[in-house]
Amino acid sequence: MSASLPEPILRFLRETRLAAPDETPRAAALAGGVSSDIWRVDLASGTVCVKGALPRLRVSQVWEAPVERNRYEYEWLRIAGTAAPGCAPRVFAERAGLFAMEYLDLPVWKEQLRQGDAQPEFAAKVGAALAAIHSATAGRSEVAVLFPTDAIFYAIRLEPYLVATGKKHKDIQEILESLVERTAKTKLCLVHGDVSPKNILVSPRGPVFLDAECAWYGDPAFDLAFCLNHLLLKTLWVPSVALRFLQCFDSLKDAYLKNVTWEAPGGVEERTANLLPGLFLARVDGKSPVEYLTLESDKGKVRQFATRFLSHPVPTLAQLKDAWQRSLT
């Protein structure tokens, strides 16, 4: 109902002229956000989505993050949509911790994967689109200056994932901290920071990336590792189609590496292969564990695999994938 729309959002829509001065649009809160309030708003001019960042995330552990990340998400969507047309919703306005974007009624990739619908062809489109964004923004100082987000990226990615996990695994804490240090100082291109199947819509043309509030000018290996990590984890979620998830892993990885232009593909692949086991472990023992791994046997398998490859890193993603596939049999 229209009465449910908070006054600050209504004021934002009117001040940005998305809504008429006397318009009181219908609205509905959208579910699924742990880090933001998200609203669907039916305006006279069409339907939009309005998003506002929360200062404290909706997770079990205390996890706070600066609300100004909302502005950087808006900028990521704007720039990415130009770099790879169709890969991000169109954005309309941003002000005071809120922004409005195109509302898209499309299926979510995570839900398709949950149902066992794992298409390597779509995964390849994800890899190619991600590489296109990285390539288009690599080495561009005018883009880098728009994202002074090192502190935000540390607060909502490096600390809750790698630093927090290291505190629970003292034997590999130094290794995880070295990954944090290397990732933080690698400044190559515009990074999304949360390339997860839950943040990817499936359109007929290819992927549409959402939730770029971790946007950062840094290491593209983080995006690639973050997404591939989910495809490995989901073999435990829907084991009946584990092979298809691994095929998606290969397709995404191959399409991405084929389109790397800003450095030798082997360089970004090795950093990704080093980082992925840390993110793998973080989704069990970090501040944001995946909700679908509930069996202690599955968690143990993740811990064993991750600690092995953190202690003895490998240079290629194929080595990681092949080892994980063997562990499933």
Coordinates of C-alpha atoms in Angstrom, one line a residue:
M1 CA 0.0 0.0 0.0
S2 CA 1.1 3.6 -0.6
A3 CA 0.9 4.4 3.1
S4 CA 3.8 1.9 3.7
L5 CA 6.3 4.1 1.7
P6 CA 8.6 5.9 4.3
E7 CA 8.5 9.6 4.1
P8 CA 12.2 10.0 3.3
I9 CA 11.7 7.9 0.2
L10 CA 8.6 9.7 -0.9
R11 CA 10.5 13.0 -0.5
F12 CA 13.4 11.7 -2.5
L13 CA 11.2 10.7 -5.3
R14 CA 9.5 14.1 -5.4
E15 CA 12.7 16.1 -5.1
T16 CA 14.3 14.2 -8.0
R17 CA 11.1 14.7 -10.0
L18 CA 10.6 11.0 -10.4
A19 CA 7.2 11.5 -8.7
A20 CA 5.0 14.5 -9.1
P21 CA 4.7 16.9 -6.2
D22 CA 1.2 15.7 -5.3
E23 CA 1.8 12.1 -6.2
T24 CA 1.5 9.4 -3.5
P25 CA 2.5 6.2 -5.3
R26 CA 1.8 2.6 -4.4
A27 CA 4.8 0.8 -3.0
A28 CA 5.9 -2.5 -1.5
A29 CA 8.9 -3.5 0.5
L30 CA 11.0 -6.2 -1.3
A31 CA 12.4 -9.1 0.7
G32 CA 15.9 -10.5 0.6
G33 CA 18.1 -7.6 1.6
V34 CA 20.4 -8.0 4.5
S35 CA 22.3 -4.8 3.9
S36 CA 19.6 -2.4 2.5
D37 CA 16.0 -1.5 2.5
I38 CA 14.6 -2.0 -1.0
W39 CA 11.2 -0.8 -2.3
R40 CA 9.2 -1.3 -5.4
V41 CA 7.4 1.9 -6.2
D42 CA 4.7 2.2 -8.9
L43 CA 4.9 5.7 -10.2
A44 CA 2.6 7.4 -12.7
S45 CA 5.6 7.3 -15.1
G46 CA 6.4 3.6 -14.5
T47 CA 7.8 1.2 -11.8
V48 CA 11.1 1.9 -10.2
C49 CA 13.2 0.3 -7.4
V50 CA 14.5 2.5 -4.6
K51 CA 17.3 1.3 -2.4
G52 CA 18.7 2.6 0.9
A53 CA 21.8 1.3 2.7
L54 CA 21.5 0.2 6.3
P55 CA 24.2 1.2 8.9
R56 CA 24.0 -2.3 10.5
L57 CA 23.5 -5.4 8.4
R58 CA 20.8 -8.0 9.2
V59 CA 23.1 -10.9 10.2
S60 CA 23.7 -12.7 13.4
Q61 CA 27.1 -11.1 14.2
V62 CA 27.6 -7.4 14.6
W63 CA 28.4 -6.1 11.1
E64 CA 28.4 -2.4 10.5
A65 CA 29.2 -0.6 7.3
P66 CA 29.1 3.1 6.1
V67 CA 25.8 4.1 4.4
E68 CA 27.7 6.2 1.8
R69 CA 28.3 2.9 -0.1
N70 CA 24.9 3.6 -1.6
R71 CA 26.4 6.3 -3.8
Y72 CA 29.1 4.0 -5.0
E73 CA 26.7 1.3 -5.9
Y74 CA 24.8 3.9 -8.1
E75 CA 28.1 4.8 -9.8
W76 CA 29.0 1.2 -10.4
L77 CA 25.6 0.5 -12.0
R78 CA 26.0 3.6 -14.2
I79 CA 29.5 2.8 -15.4
A80 CA 28.9 -1.0 -15.8
G81 CA 25.8 -0.3 -17.9
T82 CA 27.9 1.7 -20.3
A83 CA 30.8 -0.8 -20.3
A84 CA 28.6 -3.8 -21.0
P85 CA 25.1 -2.6 -22.2
G86 CA 22.3 -4.5 -20.5
C87 CA 24.3 -5.9 -17.7
A88 CA 23.0 -3.5 -15.1
P89 CA 19.7 -1.8 -14.4
R90 CA 19.3 1.7 -15.6
V91 CA 19.8 4.2 -12.8
F92 CA 17.7 7.4 -12.5
A93 CA 18.6 9.4 -9.4
E94 CA 20.8 9.3 -6.3
R95 CA 20.7 11.5 -3.2
A96 CA 21.3 11.3 0.6
G97 CA 21.7 7.6 0.9
L98 CA 19.0 6.6 -1.6
F99 CA 19.0 5.8 -5.3
A100 CA 16.3 4.9 -7.8
M101 CA 16.8 2.4 -10.6
E102 CA 14.9 0.4 -13.2
Y103 CA 12.7 -2.4 -11.8
L104 CA 13.3 -5.6 -13.6
D105 CA 10.9 -8.6 -13.2
L106 CA 13.4 -11.3 -14.1
P107 CA 14.4 -14.7 -12.5
V108 CA 17.3 -14.8 -10.1
W109 CA 20.2 -17.1 -11.0
K110 CA 20.4 -18.5 -7.5
E111 CA 16.8 -19.7 -7.6
Q112 CA 17.4 -21.4 -11.0
L113 CA 20.5 -23.1 -9.5
R114 CA 18.5 -24.2 -6.5
Q115 CA 16.1 -25.9 -8.8
G116 CA 19.0 -27.7 -10.6
D117 CA 18.8 -25.5 -13.7
A118 CA 22.5 -24.9 -14.2
Q119 CA 23.3 -23.8 -17.7
P120 CA 27.0 -23.5 -18.7
E121 CA 26.0 -21.2 -21.6
F122 CA 24.6 -18.7 -19.1
A123 CA 27.6 -19.0 -16.8
A124 CA 29.8 -18.2 -19.8
K125 CA 27.8 -15.0 -20.4
V126 CA 28.4 -14.1 -16.7
G127 CA 32.2 -14.5 -17.1
A128 CA 32.3 -12.6 -20.4
A129 CA 30.2 -9.7 -19.0
L130 CA 32.3 -9.4 -15.9
A131 CA 35.5 -9.4 -17.9
A132 CA 34.0 -6.7 -20.2
I133 CA 33.4 -4.4 -17.2
H134 CA 36.9 -5.0 -15.8
S135 CA 38.5 -4.4 -19.2
A136 CA 36.5 -1.2 -19.9
T137 CA 37.5 0.3 -16.5
A138 CA 41.1 -1.0 -16.2
G139 CA 43.8 1.7 -15.8
R140 CA 41.3 4.5 -15.9
S141 CA 42.2 7.1 -13.3
E142 CA 38.9 9.0 -13.9
V143 CA 37.0 5.9 -12.8
A144 CA 39.3 5.2 -9.9
V145 CA 38.8 8.6 -8.4
L146 CA 35.0 8.0 -8.2
F147 CA 35.6 5.1 -5.8
P148 CA 37.6 6.1 -2.8
T149 CA 36.1 3.0 -1.1
D150 CA 39.1 1.2 0.4
A151 CA 37.7 1.5 3.9
I152 CA 34.2 0.4 2.9
F153 CA 35.6 -2.6 1.0
Y154 CA 37.6 -3.6 4.0
A155 CA 34.6 -3.2 6.3
I156 CA 32.1 -5.2 4.3
R157 CA 34.4 -7.7 2.4
L158 CA 37.9 -8.2 3.6
E159 CA 37.3 -8.0 7.4
P160 CA 34.1 -10.1 7.6
Y161 CA 35.3 -12.7 5.2
L162 CA 39.0 -13.1 5.5
V163 CA 40.1 -11.4 8.7
A164 CA 37.2 -12.8 10.8
T165 CA 37.8 -16.3 9.4
G166 CA 41.5 -16.0 10.3
K167 CA 40.6 -15.4 13.9
K168 CA 38.9 -18.8 14.0
H169 CA 41.8 -20.6 12.2
K170 CA 44.9 -19.4 13.9
D171 CA 47.0 -22.0 12.0
I172 CA 46.3 -20.2 8.7
Q173 CA 45.6 -16.7 10.0
E174 CA 48.8 -15.3 8.6
I175 CA 48.0 -16.7 5.2
L176 CA 44.6 -15.1 5.2
E177 CA 46.0 -11.8 6.3
S178 CA 48.5 -11.9 3.5
L179 CA 45.6 -12.4 1.0
V180 CA 43.9 -9.3 2.6
E181 CA 47.1 -7.3 2.2
R182 CA 47.7 -8.3 -1.5
T183 CA 44.1 -7.8 -2.5
A184 CA 43.9 -4.4 -0.8
K185 CA 46.9 -3.0 -2.6
T186 CA 46.1 -4.4 -6.1
K187 CA 44.5 -1.5 -8.0
L188 CA 43.6 -2.4 -11.5
C189 CA 39.9 -1.9 -12.4
L190 CA 36.4 -1.4 -11.1
V191 CA 35.2 -4.3 -8.9
H192 CA 31.6 -5.2 -8.1
G193 CA 32.5 -7.0 -4.8
D194 CA 29.5 -9.2 -4.5
V195 CA 29.2 -11.2 -7.7
S196 CA 26.9 -13.9 -6.3
P197 CA 24.1 -15.9 -8.1
K198 CA 21.6 -14.1 -5.7
N199 CA 22.7 -10.8 -7.2
I200 CA 22.4 -11.8 -10.9
L201 CA 19.2 -11.7 -12.8
V202 CA 18.7 -14.0 -15.9
S203 CA 17.6 -12.0 -18.9
P204 CA 17.3 -13.4 -22.5
R205 CA 20.4 -11.3 -23.4
G206 CA 22.6 -12.4 -20.5
P207 CA 23.2 -11.5 -16.8
V208 CA 22.0 -8.4 -15.1
F209 CA 24.2 -7.6 -12.0
L210 CA 22.6 -6.1 -8.9
D211 CA 23.7 -5.1 -5.4
A212 CA 27.0 -3.4 -6.2
E213 CA 27.3 -1.7 -2.8
C214 CA 30.8 -3.2 -2.3
A215 CA 32.0 -1.3 -5.4
W216 CA 35.7 -0.7 -5.3
Y217 CA 38.6 0.1 -7.6
G218 CA 40.9 -2.8 -7.0
D219 CA 41.6 -6.4 -7.9
P220 CA 39.4 -8.1 -10.4
A221 CA 40.4 -11.5 -9.0
F222 CA 38.1 -10.8 -6.1
D223 CA 35.0 -10.7 -8.4
L224 CA 36.0 -13.8 -10.2
A225 CA 36.9 -15.8 -7.0
F226 CA 33.7 -14.6 -5.3
C227 CA 31.5 -15.9 -8.1
L228 CA 33.3 -19.2 -8.7
N229 CA 33.3 -19.9 -5.0
H230 CA 29.5 -20.0 -5.1
L231 CA 29.5 -22.6 -7.9
L232 CA 31.7 -24.9 -5.8
L233 CA 29.6 -24.5 -2.7
K234 CA 26.4 -25.2 -4.5
T235 CA 27.6 -28.7 -5.4
L236 CA 26.9 -29.5 -1.7
W237 CA 23.5 -27.7 -1.8
V238 CA 22.1 -29.6 -4.8
P239 CA 24.4 -32.6 -5.1
S240 CA 22.3 -34.2 -7.8
V241 CA 23.5 -31.7 -10.3
A242 CA 27.0 -31.2 -8.9
L243 CA 28.6 -32.0 -12.3
R244 CA 26.5 -29.3 -14.0
F245 CA 27.7 -26.7 -11.4
L246 CA 31.3 -27.7 -12.1
Q247 CA 30.6 -27.3 -15.8
C248 CA 29.3 -23.8 -15.1
F249 CA 32.5 -23.2 -13.1
D250 CA 34.6 -24.1 -16.2
S251 CA 32.4 -22.1 -18.6
L252 CA 32.5 -19.0 -16.5
K253 CA 36.2 -19.2 -15.8
D254 CA 37.1 -19.9 -19.5
A255 CA 34.9 -17.1 -20.8
Y256 CA 36.3 -14.6 -18.3
L257 CA 40.0 -15.5 -18.9
K258 CA 39.5 -15.4 -22.7
N259 CA 38.5 -11.8 -22.4
V260 CA 41.2 -10.5 -20.0
T261 CA 43.0 -7.6 -21.7
W262 CA 44.5 -5.5 -18.9
E263 CA 47.1 -8.1 -17.8
A264 CA 48.3 -11.6 -18.6
P265 CA 45.4 -14.0 -17.9
G266 CA 47.7 -16.2 -15.9
G267 CA 48.3 -13.4 -13.4
V268 CA 44.6 -12.8 -12.5
E269 CA 44.0 -16.5 -12.6
E270 CA 46.7 -17.2 -10.0
R271 CA 45.5 -14.5 -7.7
T272 CA 42.0 -15.9 -8.0
A273 CA 43.1 -19.4 -7.3
N274 CA 44.9 -18.2 -4.2
L275 CA 42.0 -16.2 -3.0
L276 CA 39.1 -18.6 -3.7
P277 CA 40.0 -21.1 -0.8
G278 CA 39.9 -18.2 1.7
L279 CA 36.4 -17.2 0.5
F280 CA 35.4 -20.8 0.5
L281 CA 36.3 -21.1 4.1
A282 CA 34.7 -17.8 4.9
R283 CA 31.3 -19.0 3.8
V284 CA 31.4 -21.5 6.7
D285 CA 33.4 -19.6 9.4
G286 CA 33.2 -15.9 8.5
K287 CA 30.6 -13.4 9.4
S288 CA 28.4 -14.3 6.4
P289 CA 28.0 -18.1 6.2
V290 CA 25.9 -19.4 3.4
E291 CA 22.5 -20.5 4.8
Y292 CA 22.2 -23.7 2.9
L293 CA 25.2 -25.5 4.4
T294 CA 23.8 -27.0 7.6
L295 CA 25.4 -30.4 7.8
E296 CA 28.6 -30.6 9.9
S297 CA 30.0 -33.1 7.4
D298 CA 29.6 -30.6 4.6
K299 CA 31.2 -27.8 6.7
G300 CA 34.0 -30.2 7.5
K301 CA 34.6 -30.9 3.9
V302 CA 34.8 -27.2 3.1
R303 CA 37.3 -26.6 5.9
Q304 CA 39.5 -29.5 4.9
F305 CA 39.6 -28.4 1.3
A306 CA 40.1 -24.7 2.0
T307 CA 42.9 -25.2 4.6
R308 CA 44.7 -27.6 2.2
F309 CA 44.8 -25.1 -0.6
L310 CA 45.5 -22.1 1.6
S311 CA 48.5 -23.9 3.0
H312 CA 49.6 -25.2 -0.5
P313 CA 48.3 -22.7 -3.1
V314 CA 48.0 -23.7 -6.8
P315 CA 48.3 -21.4 -9.8
T316 CA 45.3 -22.5 -11.8
L317 CA 41.5 -22.7 -11.2
A318 CA 41.3 -26.0 -13.0
Q319 CA 43.5 -27.6 -10.2
L320 CA 41.1 -26.3 -7.6
K321 CA 38.0 -27.5 -9.5
D322 CA 39.4 -30.9 -10.2
A323 CA 40.5 -31.4 -6.6
W324 CA 37.0 -30.4 -5.3
Q325 CA 35.4 -32.8 -7.8
R326 CA 37.5 -35.6 -6.6
S327 CA 36.5 -34.8 -3.0
L328 CA 32.8 -35.2 -3.8
T329 CA 33.1 -38.8 -4.9

